[in-house]
Amino acid sequence: MTLSHGKVDFATIQCGQCLVETIQLSNHLQVPCEWFVQSQKPIDKLEKHMPKYLRQKLRAELKPKTRIFEIQPISGVLDPGEKSNVQVKFMPKEEKFYSQTLVFQIAQSAQKLTLLARGQGLEPRLEFSPSVLDLGPLLLCAPGDEAEVIVKNPCNFPIEFYSLEFDQQYLIEEKILRKLKGYDSYNTLLLPPRNPGEKLPPELYEYFKEMKKSKEEQMRAKYLENLAQENEEEDMTSSDQGTSNSTKRTSLSRGISVTSNLEEWHALLVESKTYLEEEEDEESLEKIMFQTDKLQSIDSHSMEEVGEVENNPVSKAIARHLGIDISAEGRLAKNRKGIAIIIHGTPLSGKSATAVSMAKYYNAACLSIDSIVLEAVSDSNNVPGIRARELCIRAAIEQSMKEGEEAGK
């Protein structure tokens, strides 16, 4: 196995961002090649009779740390003459120069391929003048005092800074990011890069608005179901003539409590409906997040967020940033492009073997026309399938009529 490059030099990037470069693996031999990336496994230093505080300290040290250079995928199999692309990701954590040798190992072979990865990280910095504020003593209930601080950016790129306690936009975005799926084992999530002052990708906001709408519909359906059930129970209770006074008091108290609960649900529905009519600004988004938290606390068995590629907001945002159309129409348009090769011939002429070899050579799908027709006939959800079934039924009727006429003669 060979590498297309023995060294990858990444450009200088800021901490919190990442760069991805692609290299190619090639297998020029006549046997399959199984490869994997060598990784250092942490040594378990925890002993059985170790004090608790030492165990906690070592356990924190043994947690996997974020890798500066990462390879995806980390393993694979190359058939003879096959090539495969491998991505190398660089994500710095400090402002320094990084250099690491990545080792590719081959199963049942002593050969080791090395890849040198290098890159420079940039860490945003701010300078405050003065660094310490001394406002002096103040009387109780006094108007207060003010002081000015000069913030300087010594870097050659713009920096966005905010207060973790008082910036409402940051708090809203933090709630959104915590509810997203797609974090890796290092608690890292990749999103399109943002310029200073920009908000999160619009796909994330749309996702949470859709989630809030689905939560409201579920809550409304559950409310109507509970209302119908309680009305049915009240009808059964009122029709029973042999009920004691104590039982009537209990049912009355239950009815009052149920009514109060339903009034709260109705108030929540009216309040959420007013939010739908507001503009898409920071205040309305904060209300959306507040309403979502309310709905999740009321119904703990709500439907989980979908994680499919076409419904995942993270995948949508990345695809838009890369210019990839992942919609159903885009995939169909992509599948319609290309060249189709039809291999036909007499029986036992080697059609199947030739088709399989050509599919492997061109890395294409090998399909059987018989299986395609059978699948189309069995599928009644699309127009071609219905048309194929009608043709088959018509051909079967004509064949049976023809056989009947021949039998009558």
mmCIF file with all atom_site columns, C-alpha atoms in Angstrom, residues 171-313:
data_model
loop_
_atom_site.group_PDB
_atom_site.id
_atom_site.type_symbol
_atom_site.label_atom_id
_atom_site.label_alt_id
_atom_site.label_comp_id
_atom_site.label_asym_id
_atom_site.label_entity_id
_atom_site.label_seq_id
_atom_site.pdbx_PDB_ins_code
_atom_site.Cartn_x
_atom_site.Cartn_y
_atom_site.Cartn_z
_atom_site.occupancy
_atom_site.B_iso_or_equiv
_atom_site.pdbx_formal_charge
_atom_site.auth_seq_id
_atom_site.auth_comp_id
_atom_site.auth_asym_id
_atom_site.auth_atom_id
_atom_site.pdbx_PDB_model_num
ATOM 1   C CA . LEU A 1 171 ? -27.345 32.008 26.483 1.00 0.00 ? 171 LEU A CA 1
ATOM 2   C CA . ILE A 1 172 ? -29.899 31.194 23.777 1.00 0.00 ? 172 ILE A CA 1
ATOM 3   C CA . GLU A 1 173 ? -27.261 29.761 21.435 1.00 0.00 ? 173 GLU A CA 1
ATOM 4   C CA . GLU A 1 174 ? -25.811 27.726 24.287 1.00 0.00 ? 174 GLU A CA 1
ATOM 5   C CA . LYS A 1 175 ? -29.229 26.156 24.909 1.00 0.00 ? 175 LYS A CA 1
ATOM 6   C CA . ILE A 1 176 ? -29.543 25.312 21.221 1.00 0.00 ? 176 ILE A CA 1
ATOM 7   C CA . LEU A 1 177 ? -26.085 23.748 21.027 1.00 0.00 ? 177 LEU A CA 1
ATOM 8   C CA . ARG A 1 178 ? -26.704 21.626 24.113 1.00 0.00 ? 178 ARG A CA 1
ATOM 9   C CA . LYS A 1 179 ? -29.831 20.114 22.572 1.00 0.00 ? 179 LYS A CA 1
ATOM 10  C CA . LEU A 1 180 ? -28.183 19.167 19.277 1.00 0.00 ? 180 LEU A CA 1
ATOM 11  C CA . LYS A 1 181 ? -27.115 15.660 18.367 1.00 0.00 ? 181 LYS A CA 1
ATOM 12  C CA . GLY A 1 182 ? -23.917 14.672 16.613 1.00 0.00 ? 182 GLY A CA 1
ATOM 13  C CA . TYR A 1 183 ? -21.228 15.214 19.261 1.00 0.00 ? 183 TYR A CA 1
ATOM 14  C CA . ASP A 1 184 ? -18.304 12.806 19.025 1.00 0.00 ? 184 ASP A CA 1
ATOM 15  C CA . SER A 1 185 ? -16.538 10.981 21.864 1.00 0.00 ? 185 SER A CA 1
ATOM 16  C CA . TYR A 1 186 ? -14.497 14.130 22.565 1.00 0.00 ? 186 TYR A CA 1
ATOM 17  C CA . ASN A 1 187 ? -17.671 16.240 22.992 1.00 0.00 ? 187 ASN A CA 1
ATOM 18  C CA . THR A 1 188 ? -16.952 18.099 19.754 1.00 0.00 ? 188 THR A CA 1
ATOM 19  C CA . LEU A 1 189 ? -19.475 19.163 17.129 1.00 0.00 ? 189 LEU A CA 1
ATOM 20  C CA . LEU A 1 190 ? -18.489 20.514 13.705 1.00 0.00 ? 190 LEU A CA 1
ATOM 21  C CA . LEU A 1 191 ? -20.488 23.430 12.282 1.00 0.00 ? 191 LEU A CA 1
ATOM 22  C CA . PRO A 1 192 ? -19.825 25.857 9.410  1.00 0.00 ? 192 PRO A CA 1
ATOM 23  C CA . PRO A 1 193 ? -17.392 28.617 10.456 1.00 0.00 ? 193 PRO A CA 1
ATOM 24  C CA . ARG A 1 194 ? -18.925 31.871 11.678 1.00 0.00 ? 194 ARG A CA 1
ATOM 25  C CA . ASN A 1 195 ? -17.545 35.340 11.236 1.00 0.00 ? 195 ASN A CA 1
ATOM 26  C CA . PRO A 1 196 ? -17.485 37.580 14.320 1.00 0.00 ? 196 PRO A CA 1
ATOM 27  C CA . GLY A 1 197 ? -20.979 38.892 15.021 1.00 0.00 ? 197 GLY A CA 1
ATOM 28  C CA . GLU A 1 198 ? -22.822 36.210 13.047 1.00 0.00 ? 198 GLU A CA 1
ATOM 29  C CA . LYS A 1 199 ? -25.469 33.951 14.556 1.00 0.00 ? 199 LYS A CA 1
ATOM 30  C CA . LEU A 1 200 ? -25.793 30.189 14.407 1.00 0.00 ? 200 LEU A CA 1
ATOM 31  C CA . PRO A 1 201 ? -26.722 28.654 11.029 1.00 0.00 ? 201 PRO A CA 1
ATOM 32  C CA . PRO A 1 202 ? -30.387 29.258 10.128 1.00 0.00 ? 202 PRO A CA 1
ATOM 33  C CA . GLU A 1 203 ? -30.968 25.496 9.893  1.00 0.00 ? 203 GLU A CA 1
ATOM 34  C CA . LEU A 1 204 ? -30.587 25.221 13.672 1.00 0.00 ? 204 LEU A CA 1
ATOM 35  C CA . TYR A 1 205 ? -33.193 27.912 14.342 1.00 0.00 ? 205 TYR A CA 1
ATOM 36  C CA . GLU A 1 206 ? -35.623 26.347 11.858 1.00 0.00 ? 206 GLU A CA 1
ATOM 37  C CA . TYR A 1 207 ? -35.111 22.953 13.466 1.00 0.00 ? 207 TYR A CA 1
ATOM 38  C CA . PHE A 1 208 ? -36.027 24.222 16.915 1.00 0.00 ? 208 PHE A CA 1
ATOM 39  C CA . LYS A 1 209 ? -39.070 26.072 15.621 1.00 0.00 ? 209 LYS A CA 1
ATOM 40  C CA . GLU A 1 210 ? -40.278 22.866 13.958 1.00 0.00 ? 210 GLU A CA 1
ATOM 41  C CA . MET A 1 211 ? -39.559 20.947 17.144 1.00 0.00 ? 211 MET A CA 1
ATOM 42  C CA . LYS A 1 212 ? -41.579 23.467 19.157 1.00 0.00 ? 212 LYS A CA 1
ATOM 43  C CA . LYS A 1 213 ? -44.469 23.164 16.702 1.00 0.00 ? 213 LYS A CA 1
ATOM 44  C CA . SER A 1 214 ? -44.474 19.363 16.922 1.00 0.00 ? 214 SER A CA 1
ATOM 45  C CA . LYS A 1 215 ? -44.371 19.572 20.724 1.00 0.00 ? 215 LYS A CA 1
ATOM 46  C CA . GLU A 1 216 ? -47.399 21.859 20.697 1.00 0.00 ? 216 GLU A CA 1
ATOM 47  C CA . GLU A 1 217 ? -49.322 19.484 18.429 1.00 0.00 ? 217 GLU A CA 1
ATOM 48  C CA . GLN A 1 218 ? -48.506 16.555 20.696 1.00 0.00 ? 218 GLN A CA 1
ATOM 49  C CA . MET A 1 219 ? -49.536 18.540 23.746 1.00 0.00 ? 219 MET A CA 1
ATOM 50  C CA . ARG A 1 220 ? -52.814 19.564 22.087 1.00 0.00 ? 220 ARG A CA 1
ATOM 51  C CA . ALA A 1 221 ? -53.581 15.957 21.102 1.00 0.00 ? 221 ALA A CA 1
ATOM 52  C CA . LYS A 1 222 ? -52.817 14.718 24.591 1.00 0.00 ? 222 LYS A CA 1
ATOM 53  C CA . TYR A 1 223 ? -54.951 17.466 26.086 1.00 0.00 ? 223 TYR A CA 1
ATOM 54  C CA . LEU A 1 224 ? -57.938 16.502 23.929 1.00 0.00 ? 224 LEU A CA 1
ATOM 55  C CA . GLU A 1 225 ? -57.436 12.831 24.742 1.00 0.00 ? 225 GLU A CA 1
ATOM 56  C CA . ASN A 1 226 ? -57.359 13.514 28.479 1.00 0.00 ? 226 ASN A CA 1
ATOM 57  C CA . LEU A 1 227 ? -60.403 15.767 28.164 1.00 0.00 ? 227 LEU A CA 1
ATOM 58  C CA . ALA A 1 228 ? -62.398 13.058 26.374 1.00 0.00 ? 228 ALA A CA 1
ATOM 59  C CA . GLN A 1 229 ? -61.333 10.460 28.921 1.00 0.00 ? 229 GLN A CA 1
ATOM 60  C CA . GLU A 1 230 ? -62.318 12.665 31.863 1.00 0.00 ? 230 GLU A CA 1
ATOM 61  C CA . ASN A 1 231 ? -65.683 13.489 30.273 1.00 0.00 ? 231 ASN A CA 1
ATOM 62  C CA . GLU A 1 232 ? -66.340 9.797  29.803 1.00 0.00 ? 232 GLU A CA 1
ATOM 63  C CA . GLU A 1 233 ? -65.512 9.120  33.440 1.00 0.00 ? 233 GLU A CA 1
ATOM 64  C CA . GLU A 1 234 ? -67.787 11.962 34.571 1.00 0.00 ? 234 GLU A CA 1
ATOM 65  C CA . ASP A 1 235 ? -70.655 10.575 32.480 1.00 0.00 ? 235 ASP A CA 1
ATOM 66  C CA . MET A 1 236 ? -70.185 7.158  34.026 1.00 0.00 ? 236 MET A CA 1
ATOM 67  C CA . THR A 1 237 ? -70.089 8.690  37.512 1.00 0.00 ? 237 THR A CA 1
ATOM 68  C CA . SER A 1 238 ? -73.234 10.763 36.976 1.00 0.00 ? 238 SER A CA 1
ATOM 69  C CA . SER A 1 239 ? -75.149 7.762  35.599 1.00 0.00 ? 239 SER A CA 1
ATOM 70  C CA . ASP A 1 240 ? -74.414 5.698  38.685 1.00 0.00 ? 240 ASP A CA 1
ATOM 71  C CA . GLN A 1 241 ? -77.316 6.269  41.146 1.00 0.00 ? 241 GLN A CA 1
ATOM 72  C CA . GLY A 1 242 ? -75.910 4.250  44.003 1.00 0.00 ? 242 GLY A CA 1
ATOM 73  C CA . THR A 1 243 ? -72.902 6.429  44.633 1.00 0.00 ? 243 THR A CA 1
ATOM 74  C CA . SER A 1 244 ? -72.361 7.608  48.218 1.00 0.00 ? 244 SER A CA 1
ATOM 75  C CA . ASN A 1 245 ? -71.893 11.254 49.212 1.00 0.00 ? 245 ASN A CA 1
ATOM 76  C CA . SER A 1 246 ? -68.223 10.746 50.014 1.00 0.00 ? 246 SER A CA 1
ATOM 77  C CA . THR A 1 247 ? -67.639 9.297  46.583 1.00 0.00 ? 247 THR A CA 1
ATOM 78  C CA . LYS A 1 248 ? -69.423 12.290 45.024 1.00 0.00 ? 248 LYS A CA 1
ATOM 79  C CA . ARG A 1 249 ? -67.204 14.684 46.947 1.00 0.00 ? 249 ARG A CA 1
ATOM 80  C CA . THR A 1 250 ? -64.128 12.812 45.778 1.00 0.00 ? 250 THR A CA 1
ATOM 81  C CA . SER A 1 251 ? -65.242 12.924 42.143 1.00 0.00 ? 251 SER A CA 1
ATOM 82  C CA . LEU A 1 252 ? -66.079 16.610 42.511 1.00 0.00 ? 252 LEU A CA 1
ATOM 83  C CA . SER A 1 253 ? -62.643 17.397 43.880 1.00 0.00 ? 253 SER A CA 1
ATOM 84  C CA . ARG A 1 254 ? -61.106 15.367 41.094 1.00 0.00 ? 254 ARG A CA 1
ATOM 85  C CA . GLY A 1 255 ? -63.153 17.323 38.568 1.00 0.00 ? 255 GLY A CA 1
ATOM 86  C CA . ILE A 1 256 ? -61.977 20.619 40.031 1.00 0.00 ? 256 ILE A CA 1
ATOM 87  C CA . SER A 1 257 ? -58.335 19.552 39.933 1.00 0.00 ? 257 SER A CA 1
ATOM 88  C CA . VAL A 1 258 ? -58.671 18.244 36.404 1.00 0.00 ? 258 VAL A CA 1
ATOM 89  C CA . THR A 1 259 ? -60.338 21.479 35.299 1.00 0.00 ? 259 THR A CA 1
ATOM 90  C CA . SER A 1 260 ? -57.567 23.547 36.827 1.00 0.00 ? 260 SER A CA 1
ATOM 91  C CA . ASN A 1 261 ? -54.941 21.440 35.087 1.00 0.00 ? 261 ASN A CA 1
ATOM 92  C CA . LEU A 1 262 ? -56.753 21.779 31.761 1.00 0.00 ? 262 LEU A CA 1
ATOM 93  C CA . GLU A 1 263 ? -56.948 25.549 32.221 1.00 0.00 ? 263 GLU A CA 1
ATOM 94  C CA . GLU A 1 264 ? -53.163 25.610 32.647 1.00 0.00 ? 264 GLU A CA 1
ATOM 95  C CA . TRP A 1 265 ? -52.746 23.558 29.461 1.00 0.00 ? 265 TRP A CA 1
ATOM 96  C CA . HIS A 1 266 ? -55.130 25.912 27.629 1.00 0.00 ? 266 HIS A CA 1
ATOM 97  C CA . ALA A 1 267 ? -53.242 28.960 28.862 1.00 0.00 ? 267 ALA A CA 1
ATOM 98  C CA . LEU A 1 268 ? -50.006 27.367 27.686 1.00 0.00 ? 268 LEU A CA 1
ATOM 99  C CA . LEU A 1 269 ? -51.503 26.719 24.243 1.00 0.00 ? 269 LEU A CA 1
ATOM 100 C CA . VAL A 1 270 ? -52.766 30.308 23.903 1.00 0.00 ? 270 VAL A CA 1
ATOM 101 C CA . GLU A 1 271 ? -49.412 31.651 25.036 1.00 0.00 ? 271 GLU A CA 1
ATOM 102 C CA . SER A 1 272 ? -47.503 29.498 22.542 1.00 0.00 ? 272 SER A CA 1
ATOM 103 C CA . LYS A 1 273 ? -49.877 30.521 19.737 1.00 0.00 ? 273 LYS A CA 1
ATOM 104 C CA . THR A 1 274 ? -49.047 34.169 20.287 1.00 0.00 ? 274 THR A CA 1
ATOM 105 C CA . TYR A 1 275 ? -45.362 33.362 19.903 1.00 0.00 ? 275 TYR A CA 1
ATOM 106 C CA . LEU A 1 276 ? -45.939 32.019 16.403 1.00 0.00 ? 276 LEU A CA 1
ATOM 107 C CA . GLU A 1 277 ? -47.130 35.431 15.224 1.00 0.00 ? 277 GLU A CA 1
ATOM 108 C CA . GLU A 1 278 ? -44.056 37.340 16.409 1.00 0.00 ? 278 GLU A CA 1
ATOM 109 C CA . GLU A 1 279 ? -41.027 38.225 14.340 1.00 0.00 ? 279 GLU A CA 1
ATOM 110 C CA . GLU A 1 280 ? -37.884 36.114 14.263 1.00 0.00 ? 280 GLU A CA 1
ATOM 111 C CA . ASP A 1 281 ? -35.687 38.060 16.617 1.00 0.00 ? 281 ASP A CA 1
ATOM 112 C CA . GLU A 1 282 ? -33.687 37.259 19.710 1.00 0.00 ? 282 GLU A CA 1
ATOM 113 C CA . GLU A 1 283 ? -36.612 37.846 22.065 1.00 0.00 ? 283 GLU A CA 1
ATOM 114 C CA . SER A 1 284 ? -38.974 35.516 20.211 1.00 0.00 ? 284 SER A CA 1
ATOM 115 C CA . LEU A 1 285 ? -36.263 32.879 19.940 1.00 0.00 ? 285 LEU A CA 1
ATOM 116 C CA . GLU A 1 286 ? -35.753 33.048 23.688 1.00 0.00 ? 286 GLU A CA 1
ATOM 117 C CA . LYS A 1 287 ? -39.499 32.499 24.129 1.00 0.00 ? 287 LYS A CA 1
ATOM 118 C CA . ILE A 1 288 ? -39.292 29.543 21.771 1.00 0.00 ? 288 ILE A CA 1
ATOM 119 C CA . MET A 1 289 ? -36.576 27.960 23.874 1.00 0.00 ? 289 MET A CA 1
ATOM 120 C CA . PHE A 1 290 ? -38.556 28.685 27.055 1.00 0.00 ? 290 PHE A CA 1
ATOM 121 C CA . GLN A 1 291 ? -41.664 27.106 25.581 1.00 0.00 ? 291 GLN A CA 1
ATOM 122 C CA . THR A 1 292 ? -39.698 24.060 24.438 1.00 0.00 ? 292 THR A CA 1
ATOM 123 C CA . ASP A 1 293 ? -38.361 23.551 27.939 1.00 0.00 ? 293 ASP A CA 1
ATOM 124 C CA . LYS A 1 294 ? -41.933 23.838 29.270 1.00 0.00 ? 294 LYS A CA 1
ATOM 125 C CA . LEU A 1 295 ? -43.242 21.246 26.866 1.00 0.00 ? 295 LEU A CA 1
ATOM 126 C CA . GLN A 1 296 ? -40.412 18.838 27.568 1.00 0.00 ? 296 GLN A CA 1
ATOM 127 C CA . SER A 1 297 ? -41.009 19.108 31.312 1.00 0.00 ? 297 SER A CA 1
ATOM 128 C CA . ILE A 1 298 ? -44.756 18.454 30.864 1.00 0.00 ? 298 ILE A CA 1
ATOM 129 C CA . ASP A 1 299 ? -44.421 15.480 28.518 1.00 0.00 ? 299 ASP A CA 1
ATOM 130 C CA . SER A 1 300 ? -41.350 13.421 29.262 1.00 0.00 ? 300 SER A CA 1
ATOM 131 C CA . HIS A 1 301 ? -42.348 10.759 26.743 1.00 0.00 ? 301 HIS A CA 1
ATOM 132 C CA . SER A 1 302 ? -42.415 13.075 23.758 1.00 0.00 ? 302 SER A CA 1
ATOM 133 C CA . MET A 1 303 ? -41.117 12.034 20.398 1.00 0.00 ? 303 MET A CA 1
ATOM 134 C CA . GLU A 1 304 ? -37.338 12.092 20.142 1.00 0.00 ? 304 GLU A CA 1
ATOM 135 C CA . GLU A 1 305 ? -35.648 14.409 17.715 1.00 0.00 ? 305 GLU A CA 1
ATOM 136 C CA . VAL A 1 306 ? -35.115 12.751 14.388 1.00 0.00 ? 306 VAL A CA 1
ATOM 137 C CA . GLY A 1 307 ? -31.535 12.000 13.501 1.00 0.00 ? 307 GLY A CA 1
ATOM 138 C CA . GLU A 1 308 ? -31.816 11.210 9.828  1.00 0.00 ? 308 GLU A CA 1
ATOM 139 C CA . VAL A 1 309 ? -29.462 12.926 7.440  1.00 0.00 ? 309 VAL A CA 1
ATOM 140 C CA . GLU A 1 310 ? -32.178 14.893 5.654  1.00 0.00 ? 310 GLU A CA 1
ATOM 141 C CA . ASN A 1 311 ? -33.737 16.006 8.982  1.00 0.00 ? 311 ASN A CA 1
ATOM 142 C CA . ASN A 1 312 ? -30.541 16.654 10.915 1.00 0.00 ? 312 ASN A CA 1
ATOM 143 C CA . PRO A 1 313 ? -29.946 20.426 11.174 1.00 0.00 ? 313 PRO A CA 1
#
